Coordinates of C-alpha atoms and ligand atoms in Angstrom, one line a residue:
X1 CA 0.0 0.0 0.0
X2 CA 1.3 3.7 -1.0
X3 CA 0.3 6.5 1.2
X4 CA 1.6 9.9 -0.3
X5 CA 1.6 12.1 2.4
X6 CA 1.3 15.9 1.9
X7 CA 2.2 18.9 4.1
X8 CA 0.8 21.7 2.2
X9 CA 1.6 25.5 3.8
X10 CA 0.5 28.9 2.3
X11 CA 3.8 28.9 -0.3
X12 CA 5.5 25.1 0.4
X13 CA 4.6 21.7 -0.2
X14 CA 6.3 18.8 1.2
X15 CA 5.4 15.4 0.2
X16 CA 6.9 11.5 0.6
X17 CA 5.4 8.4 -1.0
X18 CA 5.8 5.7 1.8
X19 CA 4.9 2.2 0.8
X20 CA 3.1 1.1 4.0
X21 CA 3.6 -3.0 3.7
X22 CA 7.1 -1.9 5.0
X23 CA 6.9 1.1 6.2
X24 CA 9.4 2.7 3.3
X25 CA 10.0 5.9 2.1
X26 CA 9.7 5.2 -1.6
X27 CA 10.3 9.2 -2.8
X28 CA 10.1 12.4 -1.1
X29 CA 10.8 16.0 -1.8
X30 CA 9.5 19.3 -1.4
X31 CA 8.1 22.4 -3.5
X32 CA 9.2 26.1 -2.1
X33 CA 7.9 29.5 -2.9
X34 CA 4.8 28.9 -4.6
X35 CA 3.5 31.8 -6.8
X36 CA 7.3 33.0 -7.1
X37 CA 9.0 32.6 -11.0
X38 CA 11.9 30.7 -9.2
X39 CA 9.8 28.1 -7.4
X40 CA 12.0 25.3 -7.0
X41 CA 11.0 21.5 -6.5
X42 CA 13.4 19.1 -4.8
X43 CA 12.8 15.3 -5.3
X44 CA 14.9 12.3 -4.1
X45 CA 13.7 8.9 -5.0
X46 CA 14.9 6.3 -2.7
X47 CA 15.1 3.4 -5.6
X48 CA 18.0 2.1 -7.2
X49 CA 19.3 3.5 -10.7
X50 CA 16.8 6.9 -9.8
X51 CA 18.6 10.6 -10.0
X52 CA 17.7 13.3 -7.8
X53 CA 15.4 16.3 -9.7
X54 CA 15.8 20.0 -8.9
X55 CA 13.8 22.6 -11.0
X56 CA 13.6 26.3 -11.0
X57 CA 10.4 27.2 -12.6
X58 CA 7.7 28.9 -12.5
X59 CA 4.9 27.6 -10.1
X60 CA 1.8 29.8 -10.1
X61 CA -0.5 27.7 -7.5
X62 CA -1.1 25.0 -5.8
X63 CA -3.6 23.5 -8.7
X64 CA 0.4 23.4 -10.8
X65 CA 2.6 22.5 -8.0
X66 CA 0.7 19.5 -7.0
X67 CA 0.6 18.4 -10.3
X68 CA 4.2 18.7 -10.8
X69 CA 4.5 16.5 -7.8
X70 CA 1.8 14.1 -9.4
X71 CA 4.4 14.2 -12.7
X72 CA 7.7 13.9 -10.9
X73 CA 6.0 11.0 -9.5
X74 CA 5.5 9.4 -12.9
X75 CA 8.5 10.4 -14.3
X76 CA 9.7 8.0 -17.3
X77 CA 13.1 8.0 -15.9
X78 CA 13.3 8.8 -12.2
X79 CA 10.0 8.5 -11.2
X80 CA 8.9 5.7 -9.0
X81 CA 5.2 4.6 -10.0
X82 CA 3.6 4.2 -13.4
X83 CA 0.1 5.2 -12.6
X84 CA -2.1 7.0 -10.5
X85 CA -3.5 4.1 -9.1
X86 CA -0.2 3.2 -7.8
X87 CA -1.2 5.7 -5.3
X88 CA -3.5 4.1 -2.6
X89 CA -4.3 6.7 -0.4
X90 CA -3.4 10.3 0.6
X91 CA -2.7 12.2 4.0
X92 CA -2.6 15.3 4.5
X93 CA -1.2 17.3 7.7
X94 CA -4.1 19.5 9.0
X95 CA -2.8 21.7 11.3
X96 CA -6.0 22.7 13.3
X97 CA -8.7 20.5 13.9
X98 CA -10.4 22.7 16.7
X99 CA -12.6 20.2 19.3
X100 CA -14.5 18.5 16.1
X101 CA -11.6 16.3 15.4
X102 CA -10.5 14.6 17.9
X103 CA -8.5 11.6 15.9
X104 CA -7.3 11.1 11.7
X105 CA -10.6 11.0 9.4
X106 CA -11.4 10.1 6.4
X107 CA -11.9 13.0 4.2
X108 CA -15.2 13.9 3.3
X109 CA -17.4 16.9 2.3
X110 CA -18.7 17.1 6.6
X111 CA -15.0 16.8 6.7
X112 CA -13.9 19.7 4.8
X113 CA -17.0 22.2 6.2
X114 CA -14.9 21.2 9.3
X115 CA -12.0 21.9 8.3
X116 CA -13.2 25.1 7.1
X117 CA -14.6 25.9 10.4
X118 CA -11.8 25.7 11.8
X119 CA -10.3 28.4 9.8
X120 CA -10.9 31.0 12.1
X121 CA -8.5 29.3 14.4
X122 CA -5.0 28.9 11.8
X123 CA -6.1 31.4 9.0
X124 CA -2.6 30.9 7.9
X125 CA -2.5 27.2 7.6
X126 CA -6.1 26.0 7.6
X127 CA -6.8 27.4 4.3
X128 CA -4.1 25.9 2.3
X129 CA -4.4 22.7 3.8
X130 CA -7.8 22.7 2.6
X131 CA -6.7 23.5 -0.8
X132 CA -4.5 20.5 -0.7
X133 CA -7.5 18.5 -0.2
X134 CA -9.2 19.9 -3.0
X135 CA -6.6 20.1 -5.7
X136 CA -5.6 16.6 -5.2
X137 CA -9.6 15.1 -5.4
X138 CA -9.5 17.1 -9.1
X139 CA -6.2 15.6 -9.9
X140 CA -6.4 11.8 -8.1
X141 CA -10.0 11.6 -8.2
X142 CA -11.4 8.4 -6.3
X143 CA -8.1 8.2 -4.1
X144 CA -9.3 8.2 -0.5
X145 CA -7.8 10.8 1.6
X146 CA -7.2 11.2 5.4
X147 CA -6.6 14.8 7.6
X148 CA -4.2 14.5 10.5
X149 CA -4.6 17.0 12.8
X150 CA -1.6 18.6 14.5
X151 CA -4.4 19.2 17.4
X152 CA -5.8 15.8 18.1
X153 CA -3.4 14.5 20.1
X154 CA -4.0 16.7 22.5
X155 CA -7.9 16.5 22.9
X156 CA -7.7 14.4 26.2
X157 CA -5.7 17.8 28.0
X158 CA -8.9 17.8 30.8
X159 CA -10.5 21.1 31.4
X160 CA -8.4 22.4 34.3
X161 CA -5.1 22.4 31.6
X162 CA -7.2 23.9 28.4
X163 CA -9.1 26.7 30.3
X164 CA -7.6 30.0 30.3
X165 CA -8.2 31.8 33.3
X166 CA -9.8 34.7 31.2
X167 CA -13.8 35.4 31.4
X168 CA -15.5 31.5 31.1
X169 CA -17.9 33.4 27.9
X170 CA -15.0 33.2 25.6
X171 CA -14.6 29.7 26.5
X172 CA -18.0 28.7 25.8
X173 CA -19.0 31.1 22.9
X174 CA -15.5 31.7 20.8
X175 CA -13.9 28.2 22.0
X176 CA -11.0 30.4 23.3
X177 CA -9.1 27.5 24.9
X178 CA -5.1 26.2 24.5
X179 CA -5.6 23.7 21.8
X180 CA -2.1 22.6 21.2
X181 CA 0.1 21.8 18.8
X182 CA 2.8 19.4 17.1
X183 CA 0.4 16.3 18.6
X184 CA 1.3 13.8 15.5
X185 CA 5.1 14.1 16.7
X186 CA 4.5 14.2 20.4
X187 CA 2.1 10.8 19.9
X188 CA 4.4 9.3 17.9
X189 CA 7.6 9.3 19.7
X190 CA 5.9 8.5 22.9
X191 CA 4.7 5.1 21.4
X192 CA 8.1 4.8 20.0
X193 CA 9.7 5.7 23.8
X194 CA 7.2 3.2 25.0
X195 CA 8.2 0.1 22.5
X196 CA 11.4 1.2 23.6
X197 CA 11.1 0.3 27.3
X198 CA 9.2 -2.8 25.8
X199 CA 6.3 -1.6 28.3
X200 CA 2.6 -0.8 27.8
X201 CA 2.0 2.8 27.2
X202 CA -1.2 2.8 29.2
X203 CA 1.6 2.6 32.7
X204 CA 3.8 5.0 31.3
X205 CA 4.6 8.5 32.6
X206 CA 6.5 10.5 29.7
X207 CA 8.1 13.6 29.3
X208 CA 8.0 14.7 25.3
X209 CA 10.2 17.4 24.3
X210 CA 9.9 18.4 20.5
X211 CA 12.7 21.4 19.7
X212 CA 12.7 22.2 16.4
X213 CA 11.9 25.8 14.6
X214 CA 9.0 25.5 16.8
X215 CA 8.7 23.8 19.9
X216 CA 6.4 22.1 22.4
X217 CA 6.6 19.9 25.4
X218 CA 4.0 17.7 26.0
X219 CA 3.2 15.6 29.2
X220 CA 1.7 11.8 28.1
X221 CA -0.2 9.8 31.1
X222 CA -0.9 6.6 30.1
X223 CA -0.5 7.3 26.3
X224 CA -3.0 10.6 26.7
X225 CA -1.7 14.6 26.4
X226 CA -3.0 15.9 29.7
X227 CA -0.5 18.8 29.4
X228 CA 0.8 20.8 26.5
X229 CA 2.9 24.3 26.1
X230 CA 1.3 25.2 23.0
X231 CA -1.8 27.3 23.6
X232 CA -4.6 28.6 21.5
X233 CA -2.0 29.4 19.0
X234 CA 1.7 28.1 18.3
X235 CA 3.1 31.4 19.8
X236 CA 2.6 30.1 24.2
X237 CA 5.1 27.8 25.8
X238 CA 8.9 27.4 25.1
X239 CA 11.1 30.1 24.0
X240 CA 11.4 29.1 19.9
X241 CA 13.2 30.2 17.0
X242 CA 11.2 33.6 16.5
X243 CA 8.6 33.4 18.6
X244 CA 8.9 34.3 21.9
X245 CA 6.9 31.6 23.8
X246 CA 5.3 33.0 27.4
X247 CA 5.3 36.1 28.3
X248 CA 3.1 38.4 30.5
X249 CA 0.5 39.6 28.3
X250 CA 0.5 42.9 29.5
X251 CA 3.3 43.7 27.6
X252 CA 1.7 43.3 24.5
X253 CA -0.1 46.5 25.6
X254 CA 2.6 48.2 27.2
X255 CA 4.5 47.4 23.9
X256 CA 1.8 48.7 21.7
X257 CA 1.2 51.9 23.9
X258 CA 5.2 52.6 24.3
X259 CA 6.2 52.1 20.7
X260 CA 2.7 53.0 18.7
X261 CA 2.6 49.7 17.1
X262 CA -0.1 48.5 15.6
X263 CA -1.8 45.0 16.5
X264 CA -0.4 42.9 13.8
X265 CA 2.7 44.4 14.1
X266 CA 2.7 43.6 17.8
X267 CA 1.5 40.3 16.7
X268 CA 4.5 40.1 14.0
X269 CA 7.3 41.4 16.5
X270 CA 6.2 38.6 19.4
X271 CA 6.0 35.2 16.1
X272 CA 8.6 36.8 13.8
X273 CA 11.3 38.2 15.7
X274 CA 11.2 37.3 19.1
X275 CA 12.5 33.9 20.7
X276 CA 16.2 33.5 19.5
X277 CA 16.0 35.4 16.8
X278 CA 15.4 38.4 19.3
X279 CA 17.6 37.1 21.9
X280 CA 20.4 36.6 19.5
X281 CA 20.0 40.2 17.8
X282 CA 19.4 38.0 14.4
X283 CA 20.2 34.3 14.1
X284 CA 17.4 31.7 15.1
X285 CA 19.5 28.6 13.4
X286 CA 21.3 26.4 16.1
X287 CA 23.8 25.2 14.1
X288 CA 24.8 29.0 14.2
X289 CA 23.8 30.2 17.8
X290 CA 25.7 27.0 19.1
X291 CA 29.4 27.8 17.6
X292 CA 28.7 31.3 18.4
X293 CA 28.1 30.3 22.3
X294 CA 31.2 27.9 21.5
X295 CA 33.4 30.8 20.5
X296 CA 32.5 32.5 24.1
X297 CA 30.0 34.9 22.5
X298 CA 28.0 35.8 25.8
X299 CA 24.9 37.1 24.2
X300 CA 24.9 33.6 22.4
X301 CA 25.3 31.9 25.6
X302 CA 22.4 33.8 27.2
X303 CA 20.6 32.9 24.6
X304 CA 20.3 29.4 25.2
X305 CA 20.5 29.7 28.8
X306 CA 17.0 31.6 28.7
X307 CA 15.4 29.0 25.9
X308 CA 17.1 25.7 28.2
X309 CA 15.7 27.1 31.5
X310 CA 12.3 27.9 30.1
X311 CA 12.6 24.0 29.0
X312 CA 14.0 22.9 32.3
X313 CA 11.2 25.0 34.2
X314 CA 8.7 23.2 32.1
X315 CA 9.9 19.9 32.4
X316 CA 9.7 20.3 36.0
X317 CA 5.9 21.6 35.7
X318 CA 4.7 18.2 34.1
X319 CA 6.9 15.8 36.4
X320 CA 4.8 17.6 39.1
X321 CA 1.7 17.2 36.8
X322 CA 2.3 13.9 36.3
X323 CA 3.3 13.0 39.7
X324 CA 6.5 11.1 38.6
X325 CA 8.1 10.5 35.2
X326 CA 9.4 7.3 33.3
X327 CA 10.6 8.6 30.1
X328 CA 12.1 12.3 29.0
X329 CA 12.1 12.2 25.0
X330 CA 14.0 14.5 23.1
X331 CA 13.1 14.9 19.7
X332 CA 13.1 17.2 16.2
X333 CA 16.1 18.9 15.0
X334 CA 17.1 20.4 18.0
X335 CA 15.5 17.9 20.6
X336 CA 17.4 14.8 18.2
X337 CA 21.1 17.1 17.5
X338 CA 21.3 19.9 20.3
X339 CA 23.6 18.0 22.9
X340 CA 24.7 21.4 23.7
X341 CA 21.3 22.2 24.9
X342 CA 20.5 18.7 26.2
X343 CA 23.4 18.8 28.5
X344 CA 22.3 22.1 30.0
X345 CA 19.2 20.9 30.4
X346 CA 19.7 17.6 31.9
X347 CA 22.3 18.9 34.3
X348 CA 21.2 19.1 38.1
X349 CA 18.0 16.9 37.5
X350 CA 18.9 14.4 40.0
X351 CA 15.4 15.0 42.0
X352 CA 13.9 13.5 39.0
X353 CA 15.5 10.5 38.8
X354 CA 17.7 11.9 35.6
X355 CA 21.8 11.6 34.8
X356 CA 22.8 10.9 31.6
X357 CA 26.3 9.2 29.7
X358 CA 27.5 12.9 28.5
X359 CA 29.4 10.6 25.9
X360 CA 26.4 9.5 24.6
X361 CA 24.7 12.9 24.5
X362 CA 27.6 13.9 22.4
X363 CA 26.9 11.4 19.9
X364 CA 23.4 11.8 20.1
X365 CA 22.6 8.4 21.0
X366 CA 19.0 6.9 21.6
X367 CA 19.0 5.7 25.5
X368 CA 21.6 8.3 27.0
X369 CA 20.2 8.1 30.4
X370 CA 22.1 6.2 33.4
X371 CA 19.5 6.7 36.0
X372 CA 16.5 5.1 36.7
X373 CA 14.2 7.7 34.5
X374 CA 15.1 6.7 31.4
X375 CA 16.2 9.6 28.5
X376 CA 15.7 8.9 24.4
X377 CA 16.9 10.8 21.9
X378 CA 14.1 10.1 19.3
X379 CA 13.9 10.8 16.2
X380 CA 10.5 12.0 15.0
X381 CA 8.7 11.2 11.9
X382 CA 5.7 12.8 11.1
X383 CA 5.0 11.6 7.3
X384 CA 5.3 8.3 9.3
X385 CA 2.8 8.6 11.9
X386 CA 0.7 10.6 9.3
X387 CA 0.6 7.5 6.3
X388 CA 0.2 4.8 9.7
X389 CA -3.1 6.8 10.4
X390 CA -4.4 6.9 6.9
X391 CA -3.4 3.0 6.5
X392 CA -5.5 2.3 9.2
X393 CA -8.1 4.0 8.2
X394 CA -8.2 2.7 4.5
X395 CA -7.7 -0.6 5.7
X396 CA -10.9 -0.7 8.1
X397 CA -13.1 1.4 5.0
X398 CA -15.7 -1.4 3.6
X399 CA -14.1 -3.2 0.0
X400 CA -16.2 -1.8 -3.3
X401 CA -15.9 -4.9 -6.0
Ligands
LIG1 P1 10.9 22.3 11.8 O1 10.2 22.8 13.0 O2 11.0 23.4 10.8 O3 10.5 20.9 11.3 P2 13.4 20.9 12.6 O4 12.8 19.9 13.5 O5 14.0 20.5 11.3 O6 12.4 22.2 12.3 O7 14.5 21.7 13.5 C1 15.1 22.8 13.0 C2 16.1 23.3 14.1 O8 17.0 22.2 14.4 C3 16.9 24.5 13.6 O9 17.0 25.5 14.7 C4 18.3 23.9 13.4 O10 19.3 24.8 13.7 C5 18.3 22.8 14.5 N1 19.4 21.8 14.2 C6 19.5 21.0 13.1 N2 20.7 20.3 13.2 C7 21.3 20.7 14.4 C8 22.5 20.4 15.0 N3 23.3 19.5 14.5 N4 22.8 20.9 16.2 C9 21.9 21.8 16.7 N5 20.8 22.2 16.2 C10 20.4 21.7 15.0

């Protein structure tokens, strides 16, 4: 079975072909700056004999550059199916499935009013998910589709950790609630932590820590999210590459009075240039923040000593929530290759149960704790959990002869 999985943002598109009987990446690539004259498409196939295709072109939509996808996909020479049908089913990353979807759906018209409806809480991403949906049943008509929502995971978080302590109207009228975010990664590498230990999730207490351009930790009881730092929007929680995670929201007035900024502007400055970005005066990579901190740059270092103590502070939070803690996962780019940041944040966690090999963080090894809580270093895979869900799905829909 082939699941192509599709990320589709406002000017991107990533996509993989996995073939699900093993659980292979068959091709994968990505399109960037859609609507531009220099689009460019990157495509690796993972076959033998198959070249590697990048194209500057002009991509006008995302009507052409799912199509081109479609074609690179069929390509004579380096593509890796002959047909359409090769493809059995689609899935599509949906970043905000609001509290209508509460697991991976099949993707129907009720589906998309959903999906629509839930535009009014990611206008930026919502919309061109949707569009993904649409473009490909024009283009792969008949192949089923599945949404998985970046929400879901988190739909157990009970109401005492998805309230905000703000008038209980906007709660019950405008859904104002923390929804959370990154749930197909935090789900994923806690079943993976828990295969791991070889234990049953459901008697599991885990820690998962997802650092990448943006980040979330998320507490897991029992296999369940019952606490997440991402809130209503992507912007709460940990300090992140531009955004600048919690902060008291009075300054967003204060800032707005004291500088005559407008809203979005306010809105732009606290997702855009905040977090290390702002810290660092510039630089939100931590490839680059890292060897400036190595080279004894103290802004650099105080840099990562605010975004590893927000995490630390955090961690501590859910442990508490918890009320003990089995596994503390690190995962995406920075959770999986930060050891820099790991062993700052793992330092003086002894209460916890945690010490770790610091040879092993180095090399970014898997199990690199040597105490009795155990620490991963997963790596995450989202197109993975994301074709799972839509196997499982197509598998359980009744057979048309
Ligand atoms: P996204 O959220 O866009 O999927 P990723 O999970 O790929 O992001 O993570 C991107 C972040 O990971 C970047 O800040 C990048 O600098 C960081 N990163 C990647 N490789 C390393 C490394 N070897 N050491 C430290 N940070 C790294």
């Amino acid at each position: 079975m082939n699941i192509l999985v599709l990320n589709c943002g406002s000017s991107s598109i990533k996509f993989q072909l996995i073939n699900m009987d093993d659980e292979s990446v068959v091709a994968k690539g990505q399109i960037e700056r859609i609507g531009a004259t220099d689009a460019i498409l990157k495509y690796k196939p993972v076959m033998d004999g198959k070249k590697n295709i990048t194209e500057i072109r002009t991509i006008q939509d995302h009507n052409e550059a799912i199509s081109l996808v479609i074609n690179t996909l069929l390509d004579k020479k380096n593509g890796v199916i002959q047909d359409k049908s090769d493809i059995d089913g689609i899935g599509h990353r949906i970043v905000h499935g609001g509290e209508e979807f509460i697991e991976s759906v099949l993707i129907t018209e009720e589906v998309k009013e959903g999906v629509k409806r839930c535009i009014q809480f990611a206008p930026l991403h919502n919309p061109h998910n949707l569009k993904g949906i649409e473009v490909c049943e024009e283009q792969l008509p008949g192949i089923p589709q599945v949404g998985v929502f970046d929400t879901a995971f988190h739909h157990t978080l009970p109401p005492k950790a998805h309230i905000y302590a703000i008038p209980l109207e906007f709660y019950h009228y405008d859904r104002i609630r923390r929804y959370g975010f990154h749930g197909t990664s935090h789900a994923y590498v806690a079943r993976m932590a828990a295969k791991y230990v070889n234990r049953p999730i459901e008697e599991l207490k885990i820690i998962t820590c997802h650092l990448g351009n943006g980040s979330s930790i998320t507490a897991v009881d029992g296999g369940k999210s019952v606490e997440t730092s991402m809130g209503f929007t992507p912007l709460e929680g940990l300090v992140m590459g531009t955004r600048s995670g919690d902060i008291d929201p009075a300054l967003i007035i204060h800032l707005a009075r004291l500088k005559n900024l407008p809203l979005p502007q306010v809105d732009a400055l606290l997702n855009k240039k905040s977090g290390m970005y702002g810290l660092t005066e510039g630089k939100s990579d931590f490839r680059d923040i890292e060897d400036e901190a190595m080279a004894g740059n103290e802004k650099f270092i105080q840099a990562l000593d605010i975004f590893c103590h927000r995490l630390k502070k955090y961690i501590g939070a859910y442990a508490a929530i918890l009320d003990g803690l089995d596994i503390l996962v690190f995962t995406a780019g920075i959770g999986e290759r930060s050891s820099y940041c790991r062993n700052i944040i793992l330092s003086g966690m002894g209460y916890l149960g945690i010490s770790f090999d610091p040879e092993k963080n180095e090399r970014n090894e898997y199990d690199i704790g040597t105490g009795p809580t155990k620490v991963l270093v997963i790596p995450t895979n989202e197109e993975l959990a994301i074709a799972q869900d839509a196997k499982k799905i197509l598998e359980s829909l009744p057979v048309t002869i």
